[in-house]
Tab-separated table of C-alpha atoms and ligand atoms in Angstrom:
chain	number	residue	atom	x	y	z
A	1	MET	CA	92.035	126.002	102.292
A	2	ILE	CA	90.809	126.706	98.834
A	3	ASP	CA	92.022	128.856	95.952
A	4	SER	CA	90.389	129.710	92.657
A	5	LEU	CA	92.642	127.134	90.966
A	6	ILE	CA	93.506	124.031	92.948
A	7	THR	CA	96.559	121.972	92.117
A	8	MET	CA	95.396	118.380	92.328
A	9	ILE	CA	98.466	116.851	90.714
A	10	PRO	CA	100.702	114.305	92.427
A	11	GLY	CA	103.014	117.067	93.586
A	12	PRO	CA	103.343	119.870	94.182
A	13	THR	CA	100.176	119.759	96.265
A	14	PRO	CA	98.099	122.700	97.596
A	15	VAL	CA	100.090	124.713	100.131
A	16	HIS	CA	98.268	125.665	103.348
A	17	PRO	CA	98.043	129.433	104.072
A	18	ARG	CA	100.016	128.943	107.297
A	19	ILE	CA	102.869	127.445	105.256
A	20	LEU	CA	102.635	130.177	102.614
A	21	ALA	CA	102.843	132.779	105.383
A	22	ARG	CA	106.149	131.334	106.589
A	23	LEU	CA	107.423	131.269	103.011
A	24	ALA	CA	106.576	134.958	102.743
A	25	GLU	CA	108.454	135.962	105.900
A	26	PRO	CA	111.388	138.307	105.308
A	27	THR	CA	114.419	136.311	104.243
A	28	VAL	CA	116.821	136.387	107.151
A	29	SER	CA	120.445	135.392	107.555
A	30	HIS	CA	120.906	131.642	107.703
A	31	LEU	CA	122.803	132.334	110.932
A	32	PHE	CA	119.911	134.251	112.530
A	33	PRO	CA	119.128	132.457	115.819
A	34	ALA	CA	115.386	132.089	115.174
A	35	PHE	CA	116.112	130.527	111.796
A	36	VAL	CA	118.730	128.173	113.219
A	37	THR	CA	116.196	127.033	115.821
A	38	ALA	CA	113.524	126.475	113.174
A	39	TYR	CA	115.978	124.497	111.000
A	40	ARG	CA	116.954	122.329	113.965
A	41	GLN	CA	113.303	121.696	114.843
A	42	THR	CA	112.495	120.853	111.229
A	43	LEU	CA	115.222	118.199	111.251
A	44	ASP	CA	113.949	116.777	114.559
A	45	ASN	CA	110.320	116.837	113.419
A	46	PHE	CA	111.203	115.107	110.156
A	47	ARG	CA	112.922	112.298	112.058
A	48	ALA	CA	109.978	111.958	114.452
A	49	LEU	CA	107.439	111.910	111.601
A	50	MET	CA	109.363	109.094	109.945
A	51	ARG	CA	109.203	107.311	113.296
A	52	SER	CA	112.876	107.194	114.058
A	53	ALA	CA	114.504	107.836	117.410
A	54	SER	CA	118.066	108.367	116.296
A	55	ALA	CA	118.552	108.409	112.504
A	56	GLN	CA	120.442	111.348	111.018
A	57	PRO	CA	118.188	113.781	109.135
A	58	VAL	CA	119.625	115.781	106.244
A	59	ILE	CA	117.592	118.564	104.621
A	60	VAL	CA	119.281	120.609	101.894
A	61	GLY	CA	118.291	122.773	98.953
A	62	GLY	CA	117.453	120.574	95.965
A	63	GLY	CA	114.649	118.163	95.152
A	64	GLY	CA	113.627	114.560	95.429
A	65	THR	CA	116.071	113.599	92.700
A	66	LEU	CA	118.998	115.034	94.666
A	67	ALA	CA	117.740	113.078	97.678
A	68	MET	CA	117.796	109.916	95.520
A	69	GLU	CA	121.355	110.742	94.486
A	70	MET	CA	122.512	111.417	98.051
A	71	ALA	CA	120.940	108.167	99.222
A	72	VAL	CA	122.709	106.087	96.590
A	73	ILE	CA	126.173	107.609	96.263
A	74	ASN	CA	126.864	107.820	99.993
A	75	ILE	CA	126.489	104.131	100.762
A	76	LEU	CA	128.090	102.275	97.845
A	77	ALA	CA	131.767	101.503	97.430
A	78	PRO	CA	133.060	101.377	93.842
A	79	GLY	CA	131.923	98.185	92.135
A	80	GLU	CA	129.207	97.365	94.679
A	81	LYS	CA	125.925	96.387	93.126
A	82	LEU	CA	122.482	97.909	93.573
A	83	LEU	CA	119.170	96.055	93.265
A	84	ILE	CA	116.391	98.327	92.022
A	85	LEU	CA	112.764	97.325	92.608
A	86	SER	CA	110.738	99.435	90.198
A	87	GLN	CA	107.056	99.862	89.585
A	88	GLY	CA	107.325	102.761	87.163
A	89	TYR	CA	109.105	105.861	85.956
A	90	PHE	CA	110.580	106.932	89.307
A	91	GLY	CA	111.787	103.458	90.211
A	92	ASP	CA	113.448	103.276	86.801
A	93	ARG	CA	115.118	106.630	87.552
A	94	PHE	CA	117.396	104.838	90.031
A	95	SER	CA	118.856	102.914	87.099
A	96	ALA	CA	119.576	106.099	85.144
A	97	LEU	CA	121.168	107.505	88.288
A	98	ALA	CA	123.272	104.366	88.790
A	99	GLU	CA	124.383	104.518	85.145
A	100	SER	CA	125.513	108.135	85.618
A	101	PHE	CA	127.849	107.058	88.403
A	102	GLY	CA	128.974	103.778	86.864
A	103	ILE	CA	127.226	101.828	89.630
A	104	PRO	CA	126.428	98.242	88.602
A	105	PHE	CA	122.775	97.382	89.134
A	106	ASP	CA	119.992	94.928	88.445
A	107	LEU	CA	116.614	96.427	87.653
A	108	VAL	CA	113.470	94.457	88.477
A	109	GLN	CA	110.515	96.065	86.735
A	110	ALA	CA	106.936	95.213	87.629
A	111	PRO	CA	104.436	95.629	84.810
A	112	TRP	CA	103.043	99.182	85.010
A	113	GLY	CA	100.195	99.310	87.525
A	114	GLN	CA	101.583	96.435	89.618
A	115	ALA	CA	104.235	96.084	92.297
A	116	VAL	CA	107.243	93.784	92.261
A	117	ASP	CA	106.333	90.437	93.819
A	118	PRO	CA	108.157	90.048	97.167
A	119	ALA	CA	109.059	86.498	96.071
A	120	GLU	CA	111.098	88.046	93.246
A	121	LEU	CA	113.069	90.074	95.801
A	122	GLU	CA	113.756	86.860	97.705
A	123	ARG	CA	114.914	85.136	94.530
A	124	ARG	CA	117.251	87.986	93.593
A	125	ILE	CA	118.942	88.335	96.960
A	126	GLY	CA	119.189	84.559	97.177
A	127	SER	CA	121.302	84.360	94.042
A	128	THR	CA	123.217	87.657	93.803
A	129	ARG	CA	125.207	89.764	96.240
A	130	TYR	CA	123.868	93.326	96.439
A	131	ALA	CA	125.140	96.126	98.643
A	132	ALA	CA	121.789	97.927	98.672
A	133	VAL	CA	118.198	97.635	97.479
A	134	THR	CA	116.014	100.551	96.398
A	135	ILE	CA	112.286	100.552	97.072
A	136	THR	CA	109.964	103.179	95.617
A	137	HIS	CA	107.149	103.289	98.154
A	138	VAL	CA	104.631	104.897	95.803
A	139	ASP	CA	105.533	105.345	92.160
A	140	THR	CA	103.950	108.585	91.091
A	141	SER	CA	103.756	107.505	87.460
A	142	THR	CA	101.584	104.449	88.094
A	143	GLY	CA	99.831	105.108	91.409
A	144	THR	CA	101.302	101.852	92.672
A	145	CYS	CA	102.018	101.471	96.372
A	146	ALA	CA	104.661	98.810	96.903
A	147	PRO	CA	104.516	96.388	99.852
A	148	ALA	CA	107.443	98.286	101.377
A	149	GLU	CA	107.035	96.814	104.829
A	150	GLU	CA	107.056	93.292	103.412
A	151	TYR	CA	110.183	93.972	101.338
A	152	CYS	CA	111.841	95.336	104.480
A	153	ARG	CA	110.845	92.230	106.422
A	154	ILE	CA	112.547	90.076	103.789
A	155	LEU	CA	115.677	92.222	103.989
A	156	ARG	CA	115.734	92.331	107.793
A	157	GLY	CA	118.897	90.964	109.360
A	158	ARG	CA	120.713	90.820	106.028
A	159	ASP	CA	123.661	92.874	104.794
A	160	GLU	CA	121.899	94.747	101.978
A	161	LEU	CA	121.165	98.341	102.927
A	162	VAL	CA	117.557	99.413	102.350
A	163	ILE	CA	116.884	102.663	100.504
A	164	LEU	CA	113.241	103.759	100.655
A	165	ASP	CA	112.029	106.458	98.249
A	166	GLY	CA	109.106	108.005	100.115
A	167	VAL	CA	108.681	111.053	97.878
A	168	CYS	CA	105.053	110.246	97.039
A	169	ALA	CA	104.219	108.637	100.385
A	170	SER	CA	106.024	110.185	103.364
A	171	GLY	CA	103.594	111.938	105.658
A	172	GLY	CA	100.531	110.500	103.912
A	173	ILE	CA	101.210	106.768	104.218
A	174	ASP	CA	102.899	105.258	107.235
A	175	GLU	CA	106.641	104.743	107.079
A	176	ARG	CA	108.366	103.298	110.126
A	177	PHE	CA	112.073	103.879	109.726
A	178	ASP	CA	113.308	102.113	112.851
A	179	GLU	CA	110.722	99.348	113.028
A	180	TRP	CA	111.023	98.365	109.362
A	181	GLY	CA	114.820	98.550	109.413
A	182	VAL	CA	115.174	101.182	106.701
A	183	ASP	CA	118.762	102.412	106.220
A	184	VAL	CA	118.139	105.492	104.085
A	185	LEU	CA	114.779	107.172	103.597
A	186	LEU	CA	114.584	109.904	100.998
A	187	THR	CA	111.723	112.248	100.349
A	188	ALA	CA	110.707	115.769	99.339
A	189	PRO	CA	108.411	118.445	100.762
A	190	GLN	CA	106.030	119.012	97.866
A	191	LYS	CA	103.774	115.978	98.154
A	192	ALA	CA	102.218	114.598	101.329
A	193	PHE	CA	104.130	117.103	103.485
A	194	GLY	CA	102.171	119.798	101.648
A	195	ALA	CA	105.081	122.269	101.522
A	196	PRO	CA	106.497	123.941	98.406
A	197	PRO	CA	109.203	122.154	96.377
A	198	GLY	CA	112.876	123.048	96.695
A	199	LEU	CA	114.389	120.695	99.256
A	200	ALA	CA	115.987	117.252	99.361
A	201	MET	CA	115.225	115.341	102.558
A	202	CYS	CA	117.072	112.219	103.706
A	203	LEU	CA	117.273	110.179	106.846
A	204	PHE	CA	120.385	108.044	107.302
A	205	GLY	CA	120.400	105.190	109.810
A	206	ALA	CA	123.413	103.981	111.773
A	207	ARG	CA	124.486	101.352	109.227
A	208	ALA	CA	124.304	103.859	106.367
A	209	LEU	CA	126.302	106.453	108.311
A	210	ALA	CA	128.940	103.864	109.177
A	211	LYS	CA	129.119	102.861	105.520
A	212	ARG	CA	129.717	106.446	104.398
A	213	ARG	CA	132.343	106.944	107.077
A	214	ALA	CA	134.154	103.842	105.847
A	215	LEU	CA	134.357	105.172	102.268
A	216	PRO	CA	137.417	107.342	101.549
A	217	ARG	CA	135.432	109.419	99.064
A	218	VAL	CA	132.143	109.447	97.182
A	219	PRO	CA	131.402	110.774	93.690
A	220	GLY	CA	129.816	113.995	94.919
A	221	TYR	CA	130.683	117.284	96.560
A	222	TYR	CA	127.350	118.971	97.343
A	223	ALA	CA	125.770	115.519	97.723
A	224	ASP	CA	128.441	114.207	100.098
A	225	LEU	CA	126.810	113.322	103.403
A	226	LEU	CA	130.040	113.906	105.363
A	227	ARG	CA	130.174	117.532	104.268
A	228	TRP	CA	126.641	118.078	105.577
A	229	LEU	CA	126.903	116.279	108.902
A	230	PRO	CA	128.442	119.227	110.796
A	231	ILE	CA	125.640	121.476	109.501
A	232	MET	CA	122.889	119.047	110.442
A	233	GLU	CA	124.378	118.779	113.927
A	234	ASN	CA	124.744	122.560	114.158
A	235	PRO	CA	122.541	124.364	111.601
A	236	GLY	CA	124.223	127.617	112.664
A	237	ALA	CA	127.383	126.617	110.786
A	238	TYR	CA	127.927	127.152	107.072
A	239	TYR	CA	128.548	124.822	104.161
A	240	SER	CA	126.195	126.059	101.440
A	241	THR	CA	123.562	128.734	101.995
A	242	PRO	CA	120.381	126.964	103.095
A	243	ALA	CA	117.074	127.642	101.360
A	244	VAL	CA	115.959	129.822	104.273
A	245	ASN	CA	112.337	130.396	103.288
A	246	GLU	CA	111.718	126.857	102.064
A	247	ILE	CA	113.005	125.527	105.362
A	248	LEU	CA	110.712	127.883	107.290
A	249	ALA	CA	107.819	126.651	105.150
A	250	LEU	CA	108.749	123.023	105.780
A	251	HIS	CA	109.030	123.805	109.484
A	252	GLU	CA	105.420	124.975	109.476
A	253	ALA	CA	104.375	121.939	107.445
A	254	THR	CA	105.881	119.619	110.058
A	255	LEU	CA	104.102	121.539	112.836
A	256	ILE	CA	100.784	121.101	111.025
A	257	MET	CA	101.495	117.382	110.664
A	258	MET	CA	102.316	117.022	114.327
A	259	GLU	CA	99.210	118.951	115.365
A	260	GLU	CA	97.048	116.679	113.226
A	261	GLY	CA	98.847	113.560	114.458
A	262	LEU	CA	100.197	110.847	112.208
A	263	GLU	CA	97.414	108.331	112.813
A	264	ARG	CA	94.712	110.884	112.003
A	265	ARG	CA	96.661	112.064	108.987
A	266	PHE	CA	97.002	108.558	107.574
A	267	ALA	CA	93.321	107.874	108.286
A	268	ARG	CA	92.427	111.057	106.393
A	269	HIS	CA	94.560	110.006	103.433
A	270	ARG	CA	92.939	106.549	103.428
A	271	ALA	CA	89.444	108.034	103.547
A	272	ILE	CA	90.170	110.597	100.827
A	273	GLY	CA	91.707	107.851	98.681
A	274	ARG	CA	88.560	105.743	99.078
A	275	ALA	CA	86.305	108.734	98.417
A	276	MET	CA	88.169	109.702	95.262
A	277	ARG	CA	88.118	106.147	93.934
A	278	ALA	CA	84.391	105.761	94.664
A	279	GLY	CA	83.631	109.113	93.068
A	280	PHE	CA	85.606	108.412	89.908
A	281	ALA	CA	84.134	104.916	89.590
A	282	ALA	CA	80.618	106.363	89.756
A	283	ILE	CA	81.263	108.420	86.624
A	284	GLY	CA	82.937	105.657	84.657
A	285	LEU	CA	86.588	106.497	85.337
A	286	GLU	CA	88.406	103.232	85.942
A	287	GLN	CA	91.596	102.933	87.911
A	288	PHE	CA	94.748	102.083	86.002
A	289	THR	CA	96.468	100.643	89.080
A	290	ALA	CA	95.818	97.029	90.137
A	291	PRO	CA	93.336	96.797	93.045
A	292	ASP	CA	95.792	95.331	95.556
A	293	CYS	CA	98.348	98.123	95.297
A	294	ARG	CA	96.468	101.414	94.886
A	295	ALA	CA	98.116	104.268	96.764
A	296	ASP	CA	96.187	106.513	99.150
A	297	THR	CA	98.083	109.515	97.809
A	298	LEU	CA	97.088	109.577	94.134
A	299	SER	CA	94.832	107.959	91.552
A	300	VAL	CA	95.582	107.125	87.926
A	301	LEU	CA	92.373	107.072	85.884
A	302	LYS	CA	91.914	105.591	82.435
A	303	TYR	CA	90.089	107.685	79.858
A	304	PRO	CA	86.827	106.203	78.648
A	305	ALA	CA	86.548	105.679	74.893
A	306	GLY	CA	86.273	108.956	73.026
A	307	VAL	CA	87.658	111.210	75.774
A	308	ALA	CA	90.859	112.953	74.657
A	309	ASP	CA	93.582	113.778	77.178
A	310	ALA	CA	94.242	117.385	76.167
A	311	GLU	CA	90.546	118.247	75.882
A	312	PHE	CA	89.672	116.698	79.250
A	313	ARG	CA	92.524	118.334	81.148
A	314	ALA	CA	91.776	121.702	79.558
A	315	ALA	CA	88.160	121.353	80.708
A	316	MET	CA	89.364	120.484	84.217
A	317	ALA	CA	91.613	123.551	84.255
A	318	ALA	CA	88.727	125.720	83.070
A	319	ALA	CA	86.713	124.311	85.983
A	320	GLY	CA	89.514	125.371	88.352
A	321	VAL	CA	91.295	122.066	88.935
A	322	THR	CA	94.735	121.140	87.613
A	323	VAL	CA	95.277	117.413	87.102
A	324	ALA	CA	98.319	115.750	85.554
A	325	GLY	CA	98.823	113.777	82.389
A	326	CYS	CA	100.597	110.439	82.420
A	327	LEU	CA	104.161	109.460	81.629
A	328	GLY	CA	105.799	106.707	79.610
A	329	PRO	CA	103.684	103.939	78.096
A	330	ILE	CA	100.368	105.324	79.401
A	331	ALA	CA	100.848	108.943	78.279
A	332	GLY	CA	97.605	110.168	76.699
A	333	GLN	CA	95.625	107.146	77.894
A	334	ALA	CA	95.080	108.130	81.508
A	335	PHE	CA	95.412	111.087	83.878
A	336	ARG	CA	96.666	111.455	87.440
A	337	VAL	CA	95.020	113.102	90.405
A	338	GLY	CA	97.025	113.780	93.542
A	339	HIS	CA	95.083	113.518	96.791
A	340	MET	CA	97.651	114.064	99.479
A	341	GLY	CA	98.956	116.705	101.835
A	342	ASN	CA	96.773	119.247	103.577
A	343	ILE	CA	93.565	118.705	101.668
A	344	GLY	CA	90.032	117.906	102.793
A	345	ILE	CA	86.434	117.465	101.762
A	346	GLU	CA	86.321	120.698	99.803
A	347	GLU	CA	89.208	119.759	97.496
A	348	VAL	CA	87.741	116.282	96.927
A	349	THR	CA	84.324	117.740	96.123
A	350	ARG	CA	85.705	120.347	93.776
A	351	THR	CA	87.836	117.808	91.944
A	352	LEU	CA	84.979	115.356	91.466
A	353	ARG	CA	82.563	118.098	90.430
A	354	ALA	CA	85.098	119.306	87.861
A	355	ALA	CA	85.552	115.729	86.602
A	356	GLU	CA	81.792	115.392	86.136
A	357	SER	CA	81.511	118.613	84.133
A	358	SER	CA	84.685	117.922	82.139
A	359	LEU	CA	83.475	114.496	81.081
A	360	ARG	CA	80.187	116.071	80.027
A	361	SER	CA	82.003	118.644	77.949
A	362	CYS	CA	83.918	115.747	76.340
A	363	GLY	CA	80.615	114.226	75.243
A	364	ARG	CA	79.904	111.740	78.038
A	365	GLN	CA	76.501	111.538	79.671
A	366	ILE	CA	77.102	112.025	83.381
A	367	GLU	CA	74.406	112.410	85.977
A	368	ASP	CA	74.857	115.620	87.943
A	369	GLY	CA	76.309	114.943	91.401
A	370	ALA	CA	76.895	111.219	90.820
A	371	ALA	CA	80.585	111.297	91.743
A	372	ILE	CA	80.069	113.418	94.826
A	373	ALA	CA	77.223	111.251	96.087
A	374	ALA	CA	79.410	108.143	95.784
A	375	ALA	CA	82.343	109.857	97.503
A	376	ALA	CA	80.316	111.339	100.338
A	377	ALA	CA	79.826	107.998	102.081
A	378	GLU	CA	83.600	107.572	102.418
A	379	MET	CA	84.464	111.044	103.589
A	380	THR	CA	84.760	110.592	107.318
A	381	TRP	CA	87.930	110.205	109.274
B	1	PMP	N1	110.631	109.799	93.520
B	1	PMP	C1	109.309	109.813	93.337
B	1	PMP	C2	108.501	108.648	93.794
B	1	PMP	C3	108.713	110.938	92.774
B	1	PMP	O1	107.394	110.978	92.612
B	1	PMP	C4	109.500	112.036	92.380
B	1	PMP	C5	108.880	113.286	91.781
B	1	PMP	N2	107.656	113.192	91.246
B	1	PMP	C6	110.868	111.953	92.568
B	1	PMP	C7	111.406	110.829	93.147
B	1	PMP	C8	111.774	113.069	92.162
B	1	PMP	O2	111.506	114.225	92.905
B	1	PMP	P1	111.784	115.684	92.318
B	1	PMP	O3	110.849	115.884	91.182
B	1	PMP	O4	111.507	116.587	93.496
B	1	PMP	O5	113.221	115.725	91.902
């Protein structure tokens, strides 16, 4: 699955030709029986892939940010407090969102490149009453994978509802909705699902649904879970016109994931993560993220002395590989490479080869093939 220019950013990720073919199907009525069936299956597949037997899936036109908003506003009564565990830009976004709705919150920020210490979560919930806690599984700005399962274990059996932002993890790193006791999982199609952007995806557990039902109103109309429930139960009904083609594309993406199998898919992501890290290390690109919390889905690489961000990324683009710059305090000092979704050896090889040549064109002495040789040993799954 290779194009002349590959998009190796942490979302959107390369879209498989099978998914593109569904996207290119004639746009049909949202009431067309074949579409309604595909929508229903997409909802079921999403729930199964997040390892839940009975949670309520919601997939609507929007993006990950809308999914964040739906997750938060549907489960908090006015005045109830949110605890935000943040390891970067997207964790911090929950605080901006809370501010927009006048939701009181405490924000716990890990230093960039590290995750919040689970002991800090214990301290916070031991001293303050929160209605919900947000966890960003992988923060796309820092490449940090939080110990989500451990946080969930700490929160198990307590009253706080658990919101898990899986946007940069779901489908590439294991997430066990039922087993971990997650109450709301939110995600988006354009990362490890490998589908195009354009949808907000949420999974609401029984406690979260009961909470919404107990609220007389929430500060949203399009984002109100109760307005969507009849549609999610019967996708042949109408509330707002669904993104027909995006849903068909996501349907295909879920089929590909189920054909591959979750265990194999996670093993592939782990192997590709290792291969990328080994390859980058071999050519002097150090990881920004602390060793104990590096995500399998992306890498954040520090620029060696003398290598300028714009020049390097332009060289990468000229070599046919798009990588991303960094955000916030590390903008200009590092770059980000996504390695998730439906990618394989060819994408890894092309990315590392482009990194070798781009570093050379930025004045570094790099032995030809060094990155690929180091990566090759890891590329089995
Ligand atoms: N959460 C995380 C962890 C993300 O990486 C992103 C997007 N990069 C979002 C939320 C927001 O998603 P979107 O850009 O689709 O609104």
